[in-house]
Amino acid sequence: MSKQNLDSEPSGWTEDTLGRRVETALGSFNTSIPQQAIKRYTEKVDGMALSKNINKFWLIYSSMISDIKTICPLQDMAKTLADHFSAKIYSYVATQGRNKLDHIADSTSDIEAIFDMYQIDDDYKKLADKDAAEDKEAMLAGAQVADDQSKFVENMQNMFYTFVRTGVLPKGKDMSQGMYIVNKDIITQTPYPNCDFWKTTRSIVPTYANLD
């Protein structure tokens, strides 16, 4: 299989793949940025409890791209609105991973969860009759993912319908107090460190931001 084909398969990503992709995308802005970014995101991913079937290097890259193109531009917009309007502005990021996307979150997860259209990953049930130790381990891991996803759906619905009824999110914290991180738990966080990092790179976020 060619290097290009391997790059298109998340399971085939290596440290070299990650470095090559980031250098190609960001090296023209500043020669030190690619290594700084890789180091930053690697430290974050290394601190996470990952299943054995998750490719670490693909997760690092996808997290980086998500921050640059979506999360950081939206946070900047929310902060700008909060600074110029008297009404409270709220911001959240849905981070619950999905098996069909190699365990990363997608752009429609929150909407699907709110309207009860989110499909819980239940492939682990196919392993119920398997006897191999690795199959049992995979089944338990899959059951945990499904449980986490069910809690994520409940949390998104709780946040949405609480806001519809009261105009306030569950913890009552607006943008001035932090953003919401939603997965199997709901937490608030301020600031969002990765966005602070990308701000120091000046033009990367506005250059690559999604405009839709």
Coordinates of C-alpha atoms in Angstrom, one line a residue:
M1 CA 0.0 0.0 0.0
S2 CA 1.4 3.5 -0.9
K3 CA 2.2 6.1 1.7
Q4 CA -0.7 8.2 0.3
N5 CA -3.2 5.4 0.8
L6 CA -1.9 4.7 4.3
D7 CA -2.5 8.4 5.2
S8 CA -6.1 8.1 4.2
E9 CA -6.6 5.2 6.7
P10 CA -6.7 6.4 10.3
S11 CA -5.5 3.0 11.5
G12 CA -2.3 3.4 9.4
W13 CA -1.2 6.7 10.8
T14 CA 2.3 6.9 12.4
E15 CA 4.3 9.6 14.0
D16 CA 5.9 10.3 10.6
T17 CA 2.4 10.7 9.1
L18 CA 1.4 13.2 11.7
G19 CA 4.6 15.2 11.4
R20 CA 4.4 15.3 7.6
R21 CA 0.7 16.4 7.6
V22 CA 1.2 19.1 10.2
E23 CA 4.4 20.4 8.6
T24 CA 2.8 20.6 5.2
A25 CA -0.2 22.5 6.6
L26 CA 1.5 24.9 9.1
G27 CA 5.1 25.1 8.2
S28 CA 4.6 28.1 5.9
F29 CA 3.3 30.2 8.8
N30 CA 6.2 29.6 11.1
T31 CA 8.8 26.8 11.1
S32 CA 8.5 26.3 14.9
I33 CA 4.7 26.0 15.0
P34 CA 4.3 22.4 13.7
Q35 CA 6.6 20.9 16.4
Q36 CA 5.0 23.1 19.1
A37 CA 1.6 22.1 18.1
I38 CA 2.4 18.4 17.9
K39 CA 4.1 18.5 21.3
R40 CA 1.1 20.3 22.9
Y41 CA -1.5 17.9 21.5
T42 CA 0.6 14.8 22.1
E43 CA 0.8 15.7 25.8
K44 CA -3.0 16.1 25.9
V45 CA -3.7 12.7 24.2
D46 CA -1.1 10.9 26.3
G47 CA -3.0 12.0 29.3
M48 CA -6.2 10.3 28.1
A49 CA -7.3 6.8 28.7
L50 CA -7.5 5.4 25.1
S51 CA -8.8 2.1 23.8
K52 CA -6.1 0.0 22.1
N53 CA -7.9 0.3 18.8
I54 CA -7.7 4.1 18.7
N55 CA -4.8 5.5 16.6
K56 CA -3.1 8.1 18.8
F57 CA -1.6 10.0 15.9
W58 CA -4.9 10.3 14.0
L59 CA -6.6 11.5 17.2
I60 CA -3.9 14.2 17.7
Y61 CA -4.4 15.4 14.1
S62 CA -8.2 15.4 14.1
S63 CA -8.2 17.3 17.5
M64 CA -5.9 19.9 16.1
I65 CA -7.9 20.4 12.9
S66 CA -11.2 20.6 14.9
D67 CA -9.8 23.3 17.1
I68 CA -8.3 25.3 14.2
K69 CA -11.3 25.1 11.9
T70 CA -14.3 25.0 14.3
I71 CA -13.9 25.3 18.0
C72 CA -11.5 28.3 18.3
P73 CA -13.3 30.4 15.7
L74 CA -16.6 29.8 17.5
Q75 CA -15.1 30.6 20.8
D76 CA -13.8 33.9 19.4
M77 CA -17.2 34.7 18.1
A78 CA -18.9 33.9 21.4
K79 CA -16.4 36.0 23.3
T80 CA -16.9 38.9 20.9
L81 CA -20.7 38.7 21.3
A82 CA -20.3 38.5 25.1
D83 CA -18.2 41.6 25.1
H84 CA -20.7 43.6 23.1
F85 CA -24.1 42.5 24.3
S86 CA -25.8 42.6 27.7
A87 CA -27.5 39.3 27.2
K88 CA -25.6 36.2 28.5
I89 CA -23.8 34.3 25.8
Y90 CA -23.2 30.5 26.3
S91 CA -20.7 28.3 24.4
Y92 CA -20.2 24.5 24.5
V93 CA -18.2 21.8 22.7
A94 CA -19.5 18.3 22.3
T95 CA -16.5 15.9 22.6
Q96 CA -18.1 12.4 22.7
G97 CA -16.4 10.1 20.2
R98 CA -18.1 7.8 17.8
N99 CA -16.8 4.4 16.6
K100 CA -17.9 5.1 13.0
L101 CA -15.5 8.1 13.0
D102 CA -12.6 6.3 14.6
H103 CA -13.6 7.6 18.0
I104 CA -13.7 11.3 17.2
A105 CA -16.7 13.6 17.7
D106 CA -18.4 14.9 14.6
S107 CA -20.2 18.2 13.8
T108 CA -23.7 16.7 14.1
S109 CA -23.5 14.8 17.3
D110 CA -25.1 17.5 19.4
I111 CA -28.1 18.0 17.1
E112 CA -28.6 14.3 16.7
A113 CA -28.5 13.8 20.5
I114 CA -30.9 16.7 21.2
F115 CA -33.5 15.3 18.8
D116 CA -33.0 11.7 19.8
M117 CA -31.5 10.7 16.5
Y118 CA -28.0 9.8 17.9
Q119 CA -27.2 6.1 17.2
I120 CA -25.5 4.5 20.1
D121 CA -22.6 2.3 19.0
D122 CA -23.7 -1.3 19.9
D123 CA -21.3 -3.4 17.7
Y124 CA -19.9 -4.8 21.0
K125 CA -23.1 -7.0 21.3
K126 CA -21.8 -9.1 18.4
L127 CA -19.0 -10.3 20.7
A128 CA -21.3 -11.7 23.4
D129 CA -20.9 -15.3 22.2
K130 CA -17.1 -15.1 21.7
D131 CA -14.8 -16.9 24.2
A132 CA -11.4 -15.3 23.4
A133 CA -10.0 -13.1 26.1
E134 CA -9.5 -10.2 23.6
D135 CA -13.1 -10.4 22.5
K136 CA -14.3 -10.2 26.0
E137 CA -12.1 -7.2 26.6
A138 CA -13.4 -5.6 23.4
M139 CA -17.0 -6.3 24.5
L140 CA -16.5 -4.6 27.9
A141 CA -14.8 -1.6 26.2
G142 CA -17.6 -1.3 23.7
A143 CA -20.2 -1.5 26.4
Q144 CA -18.5 1.3 28.3
V145 CA -18.5 3.5 25.1
A146 CA -22.2 2.8 24.6
D147 CA -22.9 3.8 28.2
D148 CA -20.9 7.0 27.8
Q149 CA -22.7 7.8 24.6
S150 CA -26.1 7.3 26.3
K151 CA -25.0 9.7 29.1
F152 CA -23.9 12.2 26.4
V153 CA -27.3 12.1 24.8
E154 CA -29.0 12.7 28.1
N155 CA -26.7 15.6 28.9
M156 CA -27.2 17.3 25.6
Q157 CA -31.0 17.0 25.9
N158 CA -30.8 18.3 29.5
M159 CA -28.8 21.3 28.4
F160 CA -31.0 22.1 25.4
Y161 CA -34.4 21.8 27.1
T162 CA -33.2 23.6 30.3
F163 CA -32.1 26.5 28.1
V164 CA -35.4 26.5 26.2
R165 CA -37.4 26.6 29.5
T166 CA -35.2 29.0 31.4
G167 CA -32.8 30.7 29.1
V168 CA -29.9 29.5 31.2
L169 CA -27.7 26.4 30.9
P170 CA -27.6 23.9 33.7
K171 CA -24.6 25.3 35.6
G172 CA -25.6 28.9 34.9
K173 CA -22.1 29.9 33.6
D174 CA -22.0 32.2 30.7
M175 CA -19.0 32.9 28.4
S176 CA -17.4 35.2 30.9
Q177 CA -17.2 32.2 33.3
G178 CA -16.2 29.5 30.8
M179 CA -17.3 27.2 28.1
Y180 CA -19.0 23.9 28.5
I181 CA -17.4 20.6 27.6
V182 CA -20.1 18.0 27.0
N183 CA -19.6 14.2 26.8
K184 CA -20.6 11.7 29.4
D185 CA -20.2 14.5 31.9
I186 CA -20.9 18.3 31.7
I187 CA -18.0 20.4 32.9
T188 CA -17.0 24.0 32.4
Q189 CA -13.6 25.2 31.5
T190 CA -11.9 28.6 31.2
P191 CA -9.9 29.4 29.3
Y192 CA -9.7 26.9 26.4
P193 CA -5.9 26.4 26.4
N194 CA -5.6 25.2 22.9
C195 CA -7.3 28.3 21.5
D196 CA -4.9 30.5 23.5
F197 CA -2.1 28.7 21.8
W198 CA -3.5 29.2 18.3
K199 CA -4.0 32.9 19.1
T200 CA -0.3 33.3 19.4
T201 CA 0.1 32.1 15.8
R202 CA -1.9 35.0 14.6
S203 CA -3.3 34.1 11.2
I204 CA -3.7 30.3 11.4
V205 CA -7.2 30.2 12.8
P206 CA -8.8 32.9 10.6
T207 CA -7.1 31.4 7.6
Y208 CA -8.4 27.9 8.1
A209 CA -11.7 28.6 9.9
N210 CA -14.9 27.1 8.6
L211 CA -17.1 30.0 7.4
D212 CA -20.4 28.2 7.3

